[in-house]
Amino acid sequence: MTKRPQIYLFGDSITEESFDVGGWGASLSNFFSRTADVVLRGYSGYNTRWVLKVLERVFPVSQGGDSGTETAPIALTVFFGANDACLPNRCSAFQHVPLHDYKENLCSIVSFFKKRWPTTKVILITPPPIDEVARLRYPFENNPEGLPERTNEAAGEYARACITVATECHIPYIDLWTKMQQFPDWKKVYLSDGLHLTNGGNQLVFEEVIKKLRDEGLSLESIPVDLPLVSDIDPNDPLKAFL
Amino acid sequence: MTKRPQIYLFGDSITEESFDVGGWGASLSNFFSRTADVVLRGYSGYNTRWVLKVLERVFPVSQGGDSGTETAPIALTVFFGANDACLPNRCSAFQHVPLHDYKENLCSIVSFFKKRWPTTKVILITPPPIDEVARLRYPFENNPEGLPERTNEAAGEYARACITVATECHIPYIDLWTKMQQFPDWKKVYLSDGLHLTNGGNQLVFEEVIKKLRDEGLSLESIPVDLPLVSDIDPNDPLKAFL
């Protein structure tokens, strides 16, 4: 009997909050309830620069035993960029990472995982689009100019950089920035505060991750159920199922 | 850097479904999002007799490395009895386990964990009360008599047996059967089909588990946050936080 397969969710607040009511992380856990463990590694406010400083601490080699016996997760989502894309001259400037650095950092993060776990399906998720008007409805303490700390245009540049990294690294990606904006009412349906996800937004991310995992060969059909389902147990001789 | 602490949820369908929208498992994950991993081990339809046959498979020693280096979870909920309490002469008889056997099985399950992980806080949860009228609204295929497969009285007997086991083993328990019925409108507020949980029922279980964990010394105050919170990061020198 081996350990149950694991799917890691690694990202910023949109990942950290993904087990809140209706969240995409909880939905994944529920979907894979008998087949895989969904492990949350979400860090609100973090950008790729900070992440690079803590990668070894978030994913210590001792995890799952010493490196020789460590089991690679079957999949891992990497969902950073929303904070890197904060504008350098606005109130969240301390989270900003220049576009070029973001690209390099994201590359390094992917390389870290590919070196550590060559078989793991690493999926990049772009930052979501930004509703600038909605951002101003959630005022920051130090924002004398009253301008949004993020713009949709900047988020789009980081989204495209994320896709470039995925393409160069030959790994799958979810273009959330584009996908959401294909829906006319995206600002209302998908975003709660112009950045974070509504239930609708969470549902979209969940469905996109499921779809991407399926493309990579990971689905309820391909991952074995850990133990007999009650529907497969013979009511006349239940214990037979456990021999 | 050590592995993040783990909290296992081990039980039947009320555990397996606990990551559905508003579920108590997802709420626990969300609550401990930066401090502990909540690991789902829910097995719909299972009773303590079946569970005893698969304990080693659900909790393989290889998990977390070989037994010498294995890290014990900080806590584990054991939430069985709703299926054992199915009546022996009704349509779900194949899930029934006699009261005396249930007690012995539950004892064996607790012993297994106490032997494997002496430091782990094992919390027993009694089966919930049963709304027999609501059960009949969800008809079974083979139920010619049209009688509920579970009764509240029987569930109560199993709940008391569960408490006896907890008391004899000197471990904490949550008397869900009693707790729910303290609220006059419990059938509607806590149960969706006379057995499984509504959002209100999930909220109650979540709060009771949090409370019990706190009693056992496990809380957001006692479990360290894995990495600096963004609110603790100096905007003038963010990287200082990661030295």
GROMACS .gro file of C-alpha atoms in nm:
model
  486
    1MET     CA    1   0.000   0.000   0.000
    2THR     CA    2   0.149   0.328  -0.103
    3LYS     CA    3   0.073   0.677   0.013
    4ARG     CA    4  -0.227   0.848  -0.140
    5PRO     CA    5  -0.138   1.069  -0.440
    6GLN     CA    6  -0.109   1.438  -0.360
    7ILE     CA    7  -0.200   1.753  -0.550
    8TYR     CA    8  -0.038   2.071  -0.415
    9LEU     CA    9  -0.193   2.414  -0.453
   10PHE     CA   10   0.082   2.674  -0.433
   11GLY     CA   11   0.001   3.040  -0.466
   12ASP     CA   12  -0.098   3.369  -0.305
   13SER     CA   13  -0.422   3.472  -0.135
   14ILE     CA   14  -0.636   3.334  -0.418
   15THR     CA   15  -0.490   2.997  -0.324
   16GLU     CA   16  -0.481   3.053   0.055
   17GLU     CA   17  -0.853   3.136   0.051
   18SER     CA   18  -0.939   2.842  -0.172
   19PHE     CA   19  -1.086   2.636   0.115
   20ASP     CA   20  -1.331   2.906   0.216
   21VAL     CA   21  -1.700   2.833   0.145
   22GLY     CA   22  -1.733   2.741  -0.222
   23GLY     CA   23  -1.358   2.769  -0.277
   24TRP     CA   24  -1.181   2.597  -0.565
   25GLY     CA   25  -0.939   2.414  -0.337
   26ALA     CA   26  -1.217   2.263  -0.128
   27SER     CA   27  -1.397   2.167  -0.449
   28LEU     CA   28  -1.086   1.985  -0.568
   29SER     CA   29  -1.058   1.804  -0.233
   30ASN     CA   30  -1.421   1.706  -0.259
   31PHE     CA   31  -1.382   1.593  -0.621
   32PHE     CA   32  -1.080   1.376  -0.537
   33SER     CA   33  -1.211   1.276  -0.192
   34ARG     CA   34  -1.136   0.906  -0.240
   35THR     CA   35  -0.841   0.929  -0.476
   36ALA     CA   36  -0.599   1.213  -0.395
   37ASP     CA   37  -0.507   1.455  -0.117
   38VAL     CA   38  -0.523   1.822  -0.204
   39VAL     CA   39  -0.259   2.008  -0.005
   40LEU     CA   40  -0.287   2.381   0.051
   41ARG     CA   41   0.022   2.601   0.030
   42GLY     CA   42  -0.127   2.947  -0.010
   43TYR     CA   43   0.055   3.263   0.103
   44SER     CA   44  -0.152   3.580   0.102
   45GLY     CA   45   0.029   3.884  -0.032
   46TYR     CA   46   0.334   3.691  -0.153
   47ASN     CA   47   0.499   3.763  -0.485
   48THR     CA   48   0.749   3.547  -0.676
   49ARG     CA   49   1.046   3.729  -0.521
   50TRP     CA   50   0.941   3.638  -0.170
   51VAL     CA   51   0.844   3.288  -0.279
   52LEU     CA   52   1.194   3.220  -0.410
   53LYS     CA   53   1.326   3.295  -0.062
   54VAL     CA   54   1.106   3.033   0.100
   55LEU     CA   55   1.068   2.752  -0.155
   56GLU     CA   56   1.283   2.511   0.046
   57ARG     CA   57   1.085   2.592   0.358
   58VAL     CA   58   0.747   2.547   0.193
   59PHE     CA   59   0.863   2.220   0.037
   60PRO     CA   60   1.119   2.076   0.278
   61VAL     CA   61   1.301   1.769   0.152
   62SER     CA   62   1.215   1.587   0.474
   63GLN     CA   63   0.853   1.594   0.368
   64GLY     CA   64   0.744   1.240   0.306
   65GLY     CA   65   1.065   1.099   0.449
   66ASP     CA   66   1.420   1.155   0.332
   67SER     CA   67   1.475   1.255  -0.028
   68GLY     CA   68   1.543   0.898  -0.137
   69THR     CA   69   1.198   0.775  -0.038
   70GLU     CA   70   1.006   1.096  -0.097
   71THR     CA   71   0.694   1.057  -0.306
   72ALA     CA   72   0.644   1.323  -0.572
   73PRO     CA   73   0.301   1.485  -0.584
   74ILE     CA   74   0.109   1.394  -0.899
   75ALA     CA   75   0.032   1.758  -0.970
   76LEU     CA   76   0.098   2.108  -0.846
   77THR     CA   77  -0.062   2.440  -0.936
   78VAL     CA   78   0.158   2.750  -0.929
   79PHE     CA   79  -0.060   3.057  -0.909
   80PHE     CA   80   0.145   3.377  -0.859
   81GLY     CA   81   0.152   3.712  -1.029
   82ALA     CA   82  -0.142   3.908  -0.888
   83ASN     CA   83   0.091   4.067  -0.630
   84ASP     CA   84   0.392   4.102  -0.858
   85ALA     CA   85   0.160   4.305  -1.083
   86CYS     CA   86   0.091   4.567  -0.815
   87LEU     CA   87   0.200   4.899  -0.966
   88PRO     CA   88   0.543   5.028  -0.852
   89ASN     CA   89   0.412   5.381  -0.790
   90ARG     CA   90   0.091   5.300  -0.605
   91CYS     CA   91  -0.003   5.204  -0.251
   92SER     CA   92   0.097   4.833  -0.272
   93ALA     CA   93   0.434   4.906  -0.431
   94PHE     CA   94   0.617   4.690  -0.176
   95GLN     CA   95   0.459   4.383  -0.340
   96HIS     CA   96   0.555   4.486  -0.692
   97VAL     CA   97   0.807   4.281  -0.888
   98PRO     CA   98   0.921   4.410  -1.230
   99LEU     CA   99   0.783   4.211  -1.522
  100HIS     CA  100   1.122   4.078  -1.628
  101ASP     CA  101   1.204   3.963  -1.275
  102TYR     CA  102   0.860   3.801  -1.242
  103LYS     CA  103   0.931   3.597  -1.554
  104GLU     CA  104   1.273   3.490  -1.429
  105ASN     CA  105   1.141   3.410  -1.083
  106LEU     CA  106   0.855   3.203  -1.221
  107CYS     CA  107   1.106   3.016  -1.437
  108SER     CA  108   1.317   2.944  -1.129
  109ILE     CA  109   1.012   2.822  -0.937
  110VAL     CA  110   0.918   2.585  -1.218
  111SER     CA  111   1.279   2.465  -1.242
  112PHE     CA  112   1.283   2.397  -0.869
  113PHE     CA  113   0.983   2.167  -0.900
  114LYS     CA  114   1.098   2.002  -1.221
  115LYS     CA  115   1.432   1.920  -1.062
  116ARG     CA  116   1.277   1.802  -0.736
  117TRP     CA  117   0.988   1.610  -0.892
  118PRO     CA  118   1.046   1.537  -1.261
  119THR     CA  119   0.719   1.343  -1.296
  120THR     CA  120   0.492   1.599  -1.129
  121LYS     CA  121   0.247   1.782  -1.357
  122VAL     CA  122   0.317   2.147  -1.284
  123ILE     CA  123   0.034   2.377  -1.396
  124LEU     CA  124   0.083   2.753  -1.413
  125ILE     CA  125  -0.220   2.974  -1.353
  126THR     CA  126  -0.208   3.336  -1.468
  127PRO     CA  127  -0.327   3.616  -1.242
  128PRO     CA  128  -0.696   3.696  -1.284
  129PRO     CA  129  -0.814   4.017  -1.452
  130ILE     CA  130  -0.860   4.323  -1.231
  131ASP     CA  131  -1.171   4.532  -1.185
  132GLU     CA  132  -1.010   4.865  -1.097
  133VAL     CA  133  -1.331   5.035  -0.994
  134ALA     CA  134  -1.410   4.755  -0.752
  135ARG     CA  135  -1.056   4.772  -0.606
  136LEU     CA  136  -1.125   5.129  -0.494
  137ARG     CA  137  -1.429   5.010  -0.301
  138TYR     CA  138  -1.186   4.832  -0.066
  139PRO     CA  139  -0.969   5.123   0.041
  140PHE     CA  140  -0.616   5.075   0.165
  141GLU     CA  141  -0.491   5.258   0.472
  142ASN     CA  142  -0.221   5.448   0.289
  143ASN     CA  143  -0.365   5.545  -0.042
  144PRO     CA  144  -0.377   5.927  -0.046
  145GLU     CA  145  -0.400   5.941  -0.427
  146GLY     CA  146  -0.711   5.721  -0.426
  147LEU     CA  147  -0.584   5.528  -0.729
  148PRO     CA  148  -0.616   5.150  -0.766
  149GLU     CA  149  -0.300   4.959  -0.667
  150ARG     CA  150  -0.346   4.719  -0.956
  151THR     CA  151  -0.470   4.768  -1.313
  152ASN     CA  152  -0.615   4.517  -1.552
  153GLU     CA  153  -0.362   4.615  -1.815
  154ALA     CA  154  -0.069   4.537  -1.585
  155ALA     CA  155  -0.229   4.209  -1.476
  156GLY     CA  156  -0.257   4.121  -1.843
  157GLU     CA  157   0.115   4.178  -1.900
  158TYR     CA  158   0.198   3.945  -1.613
  159ALA     CA  159  -0.053   3.691  -1.742
  160ARG     CA  160   0.118   3.692  -2.082
  161ALA     CA  161   0.457   3.657  -1.916
  162CYS     CA  162   0.324   3.359  -1.721
  163ILE     CA  163   0.207   3.198  -2.045
  164THR     CA  164   0.549   3.261  -2.202
  165VAL     CA  165   0.717   3.085  -1.910
  166ALA     CA  166   0.477   2.790  -1.938
  167THR     CA  167   0.539   2.766  -2.311
  168GLU     CA  168   0.918   2.788  -2.273
  169CYS     CA  169   0.913   2.527  -1.997
  170HIS     CA  170   0.674   2.304  -2.195
  171ILE     CA  171   0.423   2.286  -1.913
  172PRO     CA  172   0.046   2.340  -1.913
  173TYR     CA  173  -0.113   2.667  -1.806
  174ILE     CA  174  -0.451   2.818  -1.738
  175ASP     CA  175  -0.496   3.166  -1.887
  176LEU     CA  176  -0.736   3.288  -1.622
  177TRP     CA  177  -0.692   3.652  -1.726
  178THR     CA  178  -0.829   3.583  -2.075
  179LYS     CA  179  -1.072   3.308  -1.978
  180MET     CA  180  -1.260   3.527  -1.730
  181GLN     CA  181  -1.286   3.824  -1.963
  182GLN     CA  182  -1.454   3.610  -2.226
  183PHE     CA  183  -1.764   3.638  -2.012
  184PRO     CA  184  -1.923   3.986  -2.054
  185ASP     CA  185  -2.021   4.021  -1.688
  186TRP     CA  186  -1.684   3.894  -1.558
  187LYS     CA  187  -1.628   4.175  -1.307
  188LYS     CA  188  -1.942   4.089  -1.116
  189VAL     CA  189  -1.967   3.715  -1.172
  190TYR     CA  190  -1.608   3.615  -1.105
  191LEU     CA  191  -1.457   3.878  -0.874
  192SER     CA  192  -1.565   3.975  -0.523
  193ASP     CA  193  -1.343   4.282  -0.471
  194GLY     CA  194  -1.198   4.331  -0.816
  195LEU     CA  195  -0.922   4.075  -0.747
  196HIS     CA  196  -1.036   3.781  -0.535
  197LEU     CA  197  -1.290   3.522  -0.644
  198THR     CA  198  -1.665   3.495  -0.602
  199ASN     CA  199  -1.826   3.150  -0.590
  200GLY     CA  200  -1.856   3.181  -0.967
  201GLY     CA  201  -1.488   3.261  -0.999
  202ASN     CA  202  -1.397   2.971  -0.773
  203GLN     CA  203  -1.614   2.739  -0.980
  204LEU     CA  204  -1.438   2.854  -1.298
  205VAL     CA  205  -1.092   2.794  -1.151
  206PHE     CA  206  -1.201   2.453  -1.020
  207GLU     CA  207  -1.334   2.350  -1.361
  208GLU     CA  208  -1.026   2.476  -1.542
  209VAL     CA  209  -0.793   2.288  -1.305
  210ILE     CA  210  -0.996   1.968  -1.341
  211LYS     CA  211  -0.987   2.005  -1.719
  212LYS     CA  212  -0.614   2.070  -1.724
  213LEU     CA  213  -0.545   1.775  -1.493
  214ARG     CA  214  -0.754   1.555  -1.723
  215ASP     CA  215  -0.549   1.676  -2.023
  216GLU     CA  216  -0.242   1.566  -1.828
  217GLY     CA  217  -0.390   1.220  -1.770
  218LEU     CA  218  -0.510   1.281  -1.415
  219SER     CA  219  -0.878   1.215  -1.360
  220LEU     CA  220  -1.116   1.011  -1.146
  221GLU     CA  221  -1.084   0.740  -1.412
  222SER     CA  222  -0.705   0.732  -1.406
  223ILE     CA  223  -0.635   0.761  -1.033
  224PRO     CA  224  -0.743   0.447  -0.848
  225VAL     CA  225  -0.996   0.473  -0.565
  226ASP     CA  226  -0.817   0.384  -0.242
  227LEU     CA  227  -1.069   0.131  -0.107
  228PRO     CA  228  -1.393  -0.032  -0.229
  229LEU     CA  229  -1.683   0.207  -0.279
  230VAL     CA  230  -1.992   0.108  -0.081
  231SER     CA  231  -2.174   0.067  -0.414
  232ASP     CA  232  -1.923  -0.205  -0.509
  233ILE     CA  233  -1.967  -0.396  -0.183
  234ASP     CA  234  -2.185  -0.708  -0.198
  235PRO     CA  235  -2.463  -0.661   0.060
  236ASN     CA  236  -2.480  -1.039   0.102
  237ASP     CA  237  -2.110  -1.070   0.185
  238PRO     CA  238  -1.963  -0.726   0.258
  239LEU     CA  239  -1.635  -0.850   0.405
  240LYS     CA  240  -1.543  -1.019   0.077
  241ALA     CA  241  -1.459  -0.672  -0.055
  242PHE     CA  242  -1.181  -0.635   0.202
  243LEU     CA  243  -0.996  -0.964   0.152
  244MET     CA  244   1.222   2.289   0.874
  245THR     CA  245   0.983   2.013   0.961
  246LYS     CA  246   0.675   1.891   0.787
  247ARG     CA  247   0.356   2.089   0.846
  248PRO     CA  248   0.139   1.942   1.125
  249GLN     CA  249  -0.147   1.725   1.007
  250ILE     CA  250  -0.502   1.675   1.127
  251TYR     CA  251  -0.672   1.361   0.994
  252LEU     CA  252  -1.047   1.333   0.951
  253PHE     CA  253  -1.140   0.964   0.957
  254GLY     CA  254  -1.500   0.859   0.924
  255ASP     CA  255  -1.792   0.761   0.702
  256SER     CA  256  -1.991   0.967   0.452
  257ILE     CA  257  -2.033   1.256   0.697
  258THR     CA  258  -1.655   1.283   0.683
  259GLU     CA  259  -1.616   1.198   0.313
  260GLU     CA  260  -1.858   1.479   0.222
  261SER     CA  261  -1.694   1.727   0.457
  262PHE     CA  262  -1.520   1.916   0.175
  263ASP     CA  263  -1.841   1.981  -0.013
  264VAL     CA  264  -1.963   2.346  -0.019
  265GLY     CA  265  -1.981   2.468   0.341
  266GLY     CA  266  -1.848   2.136   0.475
  267TRP     CA  267  -1.682   2.107   0.815
  268GLY     CA  268  -1.362   1.958   0.672
  269ALA     CA  269  -1.312   2.245   0.429
  270SER     CA  270  -1.385   2.490   0.711
  271LEU     CA  271  -1.112   2.325   0.919
  272SER     CA  272  -0.869   2.347   0.625
  273ASN     CA  273  -0.956   2.712   0.583
  274PHE     CA  274  -0.921   2.779   0.955
  275PHE     CA  275  -0.577   2.615   0.969
  276SER     CA  276  -0.474   2.732   0.620
  277ARG     CA  277  -0.133   2.856   0.733
  278THR     CA  278  -0.070   2.621   1.023
  279ALA     CA  279  -0.184   2.263   0.961
  280ASP     CA  280  -0.289   2.028   0.682
  281VAL     CA  281  -0.632   1.874   0.714
  282VAL     CA  282  -0.627   1.529   0.555
  283LEU     CA  283  -0.950   1.362   0.446
  284ARG     CA  284  -1.002   0.992   0.506
  285GLY     CA  285  -1.377   0.955   0.468
  286TYR     CA  286  -1.539   0.629   0.358
  287SER     CA  287  -1.907   0.652   0.270
  288GLY     CA  288  -2.115   0.364   0.398
  289TYR     CA  289  -1.838   0.213   0.609
  290ASN     CA  290  -1.898   0.077   0.957
  291THR     CA  291  -1.640  -0.006   1.225
  292ARG     CA  292  -1.627  -0.372   1.117
  293TRP     CA  293  -1.517  -0.282   0.765
  294VAL     CA  294  -1.286  -0.012   0.895
  295LEU     CA  295  -1.098  -0.263   1.109
  296LYS     CA  296  -1.022  -0.461   0.793
  297VAL     CA  297  -0.863  -0.164   0.620
  298LEU     CA  298  -0.695   0.041   0.896
  299GLU     CA  299  -0.345  -0.052   0.783
  300ARG     CA  300  -0.434   0.037   0.426
  301VAL     CA  301  -0.587   0.373   0.517
  302PHE     CA  302  -0.287   0.454   0.737
  303PRO     CA  303   0.008   0.272   0.579
  304VAL     CA  304   0.327   0.281   0.783
  305SER     CA  305   0.514   0.402   0.475
  306GLN     CA  306   0.318   0.724   0.498
  307GLY     CA  307   0.561   1.000   0.579
  308GLY     CA  308   0.859   0.773   0.530
  309ASP     CA  309   0.949   0.454   0.715
  310SER     CA  310   0.810   0.403   1.063
  311GLY     CA  311   1.122   0.539   1.227
  312THR     CA  312   1.093   0.882   1.071
  313GLU     CA  313   0.715   0.897   1.045
  314THR     CA  314   0.560   1.214   1.182
  315ALA     CA  315   0.250   1.162   1.394
  316PRO     CA  316  -0.050   1.379   1.309
  317ILE     CA  317  -0.129   1.630   1.581
  318ALA     CA  318  -0.494   1.526   1.586
  319LEU     CA  319  -0.737   1.281   1.434
  320THR     CA  320  -1.115   1.269   1.442
  321VAL     CA  321  -1.281   0.927   1.444
  322PHE     CA  322  -1.641   0.961   1.334
  323PHE     CA  323  -1.810   0.623   1.290
  324GLY     CA  324  -2.134   0.472   1.412
  325ALA     CA  325  -2.405   0.610   1.184
  326ASN     CA  326  -2.378   0.299   0.965
  327ASP     CA  327  -2.321   0.053   1.248
  328ALA     CA  328  -2.652   0.182   1.388
  329CYS     CA  329  -2.850   0.078   1.078
  330LEU     CA  330  -3.121  -0.160   1.204
  331PRO     CA  331  -3.051  -0.533   1.153
  332ASN     CA  332  -3.400  -0.602   1.015
  333ARG     CA  333  -3.435  -0.309   0.778
  334CYS     CA  334  -3.316  -0.227   0.427
  335SER     CA  335  -2.957  -0.129   0.520
  336ALA     CA  336  -2.901  -0.434   0.739
  337PHE     CA  337  -2.574  -0.518   0.560
  338GLN     CA  338  -2.417  -0.212   0.724
  339HIS     CA  339  -2.542  -0.300   1.073
  340VAL     CA  340  -2.292  -0.389   1.345
  341PRO     CA  341  -2.428  -0.507   1.683
  342LEU     CA  342  -2.385  -0.252   1.961
  343HIS     CA  343  -2.142  -0.467   2.159
  344ASP     CA  344  -1.926  -0.524   1.849
  345TYR     CA  345  -1.935  -0.154   1.763
  346LYS     CA  346  -1.796  -0.075   2.105
  347GLU     CA  347  -1.520  -0.334   2.075
  348ASN     CA  348  -1.435  -0.223   1.722
  349LEU     CA  349  -1.417   0.142   1.820
  350CYS     CA  350  -1.189   0.046   2.109
  351SER     CA  351  -0.963  -0.142   1.868
  352ILE     CA  352  -0.955   0.155   1.631
  353VAL     CA  353  -0.855   0.390   1.913
  354SER     CA  354  -0.591   0.141   2.033
  355PHE     CA  355  -0.449   0.122   1.682
  356PHE     CA  356  -0.396   0.497   1.676
  357LYS     CA  357  -0.273   0.522   2.032
  358LYS     CA  358  -0.014   0.254   1.963
  359ARG     CA  359   0.091   0.404   1.630
  360TRP     CA  360   0.089   0.767   1.740
  361PRO     CA  361   0.096   0.802   2.122
  362THR     CA  362   0.106   1.182   2.107
  363THR     CA  363  -0.181   1.230   1.863
  364LYS     CA  364  -0.501   1.381   2.004
  365VAL     CA  365  -0.768   1.131   1.901
  366ILE     CA  366  -1.119   1.278   1.917
  367LEU     CA  367  -1.425   1.052   1.894
  368ILE     CA  368  -1.742   1.197   1.740
  369THR     CA  369  -2.073   1.024   1.806
  370PRO     CA  370  -2.318   0.960   1.523
  371PRO     CA  371  -2.565   1.245   1.472
  372PRO     CA  372  -2.931   1.211   1.565
  373ILE     CA  373  -3.168   1.071   1.301
  374ASP     CA  374  -3.481   1.231   1.160
  375GLU     CA  375  -3.673   0.916   1.067
  376VAL     CA  376  -3.945   1.096   0.871
  377ALA     CA  377  -3.683   1.270   0.658
  378ARG     CA  378  -3.506   0.939   0.594
  379LEU     CA  379  -3.819   0.807   0.422
  380ARG     CA  380  -3.812   1.101   0.185
  381TYR     CA  381  -3.493   0.951   0.037
  382PRO     CA  382  -3.622   0.608  -0.061
  383PHE     CA  383  -3.391   0.309  -0.092
  384GLU     CA  384  -3.421   0.073  -0.385
  385ASN     CA  385  -3.503  -0.230  -0.173
  386ASN     CA  386  -3.729  -0.110   0.102
  387PRO     CA  387  -4.063  -0.287   0.050
  388GLU     CA  388  -4.173  -0.223   0.410
  389GLY     CA  389  -4.125   0.152   0.371
  390LEU     CA  390  -3.968   0.178   0.717
  391PRO     CA  391  -3.663   0.396   0.796
  392GLU     CA  392  -3.335   0.203   0.795
  393ARG     CA  393  -3.213   0.399   1.098
  394THR     CA  394  -3.391   0.527   1.408
  395ASN     CA  395  -3.294   0.807   1.638
  396GLU     CA  396  -3.323   0.574   1.936
  397ALA     CA  397  -3.070   0.330   1.790
  398ALA     CA  398  -2.835   0.615   1.693
  399GLY     CA  399  -2.855   0.730   2.056
  400GLU     CA  400  -2.747   0.389   2.183
  401TYR     CA  401  -2.443   0.395   1.955
  402ALA     CA  402  -2.369   0.753   2.057
  403ARG     CA  403  -2.367   0.648   2.425
  404ALA     CA  404  -2.145   0.351   2.344
  405CYS     CA  405  -1.906   0.588   2.164
  406ILE     CA  406  -1.892   0.808   2.474
  407THR     CA  407  -1.826   0.504   2.693
  408VAL     CA  408  -1.532   0.408   2.471
  409ALA     CA  409  -1.394   0.763   2.484
  410THR     CA  410  -1.428   0.770   2.862
  411GLU     CA  411  -1.266   0.428   2.906
  412CYS     CA  412  -0.981   0.525   2.672
  413HIS     CA  413  -0.942   0.866   2.840
  414ILE     CA  414  -0.979   1.054   2.513
  415PRO     CA  415  -1.197   1.353   2.422
  416TYR     CA  416  -1.528   1.313   2.242
  417ILE     CA  417  -1.799   1.524   2.081
  418ASP     CA  418  -2.150   1.412   2.169
  419LEU     CA  419  -2.308   1.523   1.845
  420TRP     CA  420  -2.623   1.321   1.906
  421THR     CA  421  -2.704   1.518   2.222
  422LYS     CA  422  -2.557   1.850   2.110
  423MET     CA  423  -2.777   1.871   1.800
  424GLN     CA  424  -3.096   1.779   1.980
  425GLN     CA  425  -3.047   2.064   2.226
  426PHE     CA  426  -3.165   2.290   1.946
  427PRO     CA  427  -3.546   2.262   1.905
  428ASP     CA  428  -3.541   2.278   1.525
  429TRP     CA  429  -3.248   2.034   1.490
  430LYS     CA  430  -3.408   1.815   1.224
  431LYS     CA  431  -3.436   2.102   0.980
  432VAL     CA  432  -3.138   2.314   1.079
  433TYR     CA  433  -2.872   2.045   1.108
  434LEU     CA  434  -2.979   1.756   0.883
  435SER     CA  435  -3.032   1.757   0.508
  436ASP     CA  436  -3.182   1.409   0.465
  437GLY     CA  437  -3.236   1.304   0.824
  438LEU     CA  438  -2.875   1.182   0.853
  439HIS     CA  439  -2.626   1.399   0.661
  440LEU     CA  440  -2.544   1.758   0.745
  441THR     CA  441  -2.683   2.088   0.623
  442ASN     CA  442  -2.458   2.394   0.621
  443GLY     CA  443  -2.581   2.455   0.976
  444GLY     CA  444  -2.489   2.102   1.079
  445ASN     CA  445  -2.147   2.137   0.918
  446GLN     CA  446  -2.094   2.464   1.100
  447LEU     CA  447  -2.183   2.299   1.432
  448VAL     CA  448  -1.940   2.010   1.375
  449PHE     CA  449  -1.667   2.255   1.268
  450GLU     CA  450  -1.715   2.464   1.582
  451GLU     CA  451  -1.722   2.160   1.809
  452VAL     CA  452  -1.403   2.021   1.657
  453ILE     CA  453  -1.227   2.359   1.688
  454LYS     CA  454  -1.340   2.381   2.050
  455LYS     CA  455  -1.223   2.028   2.129
  456LEU     CA  456  -0.887   2.084   1.959
  457ARG     CA  457  -0.846   2.401   2.165
  458ASP     CA  458  -0.923   2.204   2.484
  459GLU     CA  459  -0.644   1.969   2.379
  460GLY     CA  460  -0.401   2.257   2.336
  461LEU     CA  461  -0.428   2.286   1.959
  462SER     CA  462  -0.529   2.628   1.831
  463LEU     CA  463  -0.415   2.906   1.600
  464GLU     CA  464  -0.226   3.046   1.899
  465SER     CA  465  -0.042   2.723   1.980
  466ILE     CA  466   0.045   2.600   1.629
  467PRO     CA  467   0.308   2.823   1.466
  468VAL     CA  468   0.234   2.990   1.134
  469ASP     CA  469   0.464   2.838   0.873
  470LEU     CA  470   0.597   3.162   0.721
  471PRO     CA  471   0.562   3.537   0.787
  472LEU     CA  472   0.214   3.678   0.739
  473VAL     CA  473   0.199   3.965   0.493
  474SER     CA  474   0.078   4.185   0.778
  475ASP     CA  475   0.405   4.114   0.961
  476ILE     CA  476   0.623   4.204   0.662
  477ASP     CA  477   0.788   4.548   0.669
  478PRO     CA  478   0.678   4.731   0.349
  479ASN     CA  479   1.005   4.926   0.358
  480ASP     CA  480   1.218   4.612   0.363
  481PRO     CA  481   1.007   4.306   0.279
  482LEU     CA  482   1.297   4.065   0.227
  483LYS     CA  483   1.411   4.112   0.587
  484ALA     CA  484   1.122   3.885   0.688
  485PHE     CA  485   1.274   3.594   0.496
  486LEU     CA  486   1.629   3.602   0.628
   0.00000   0.00000   0.00000
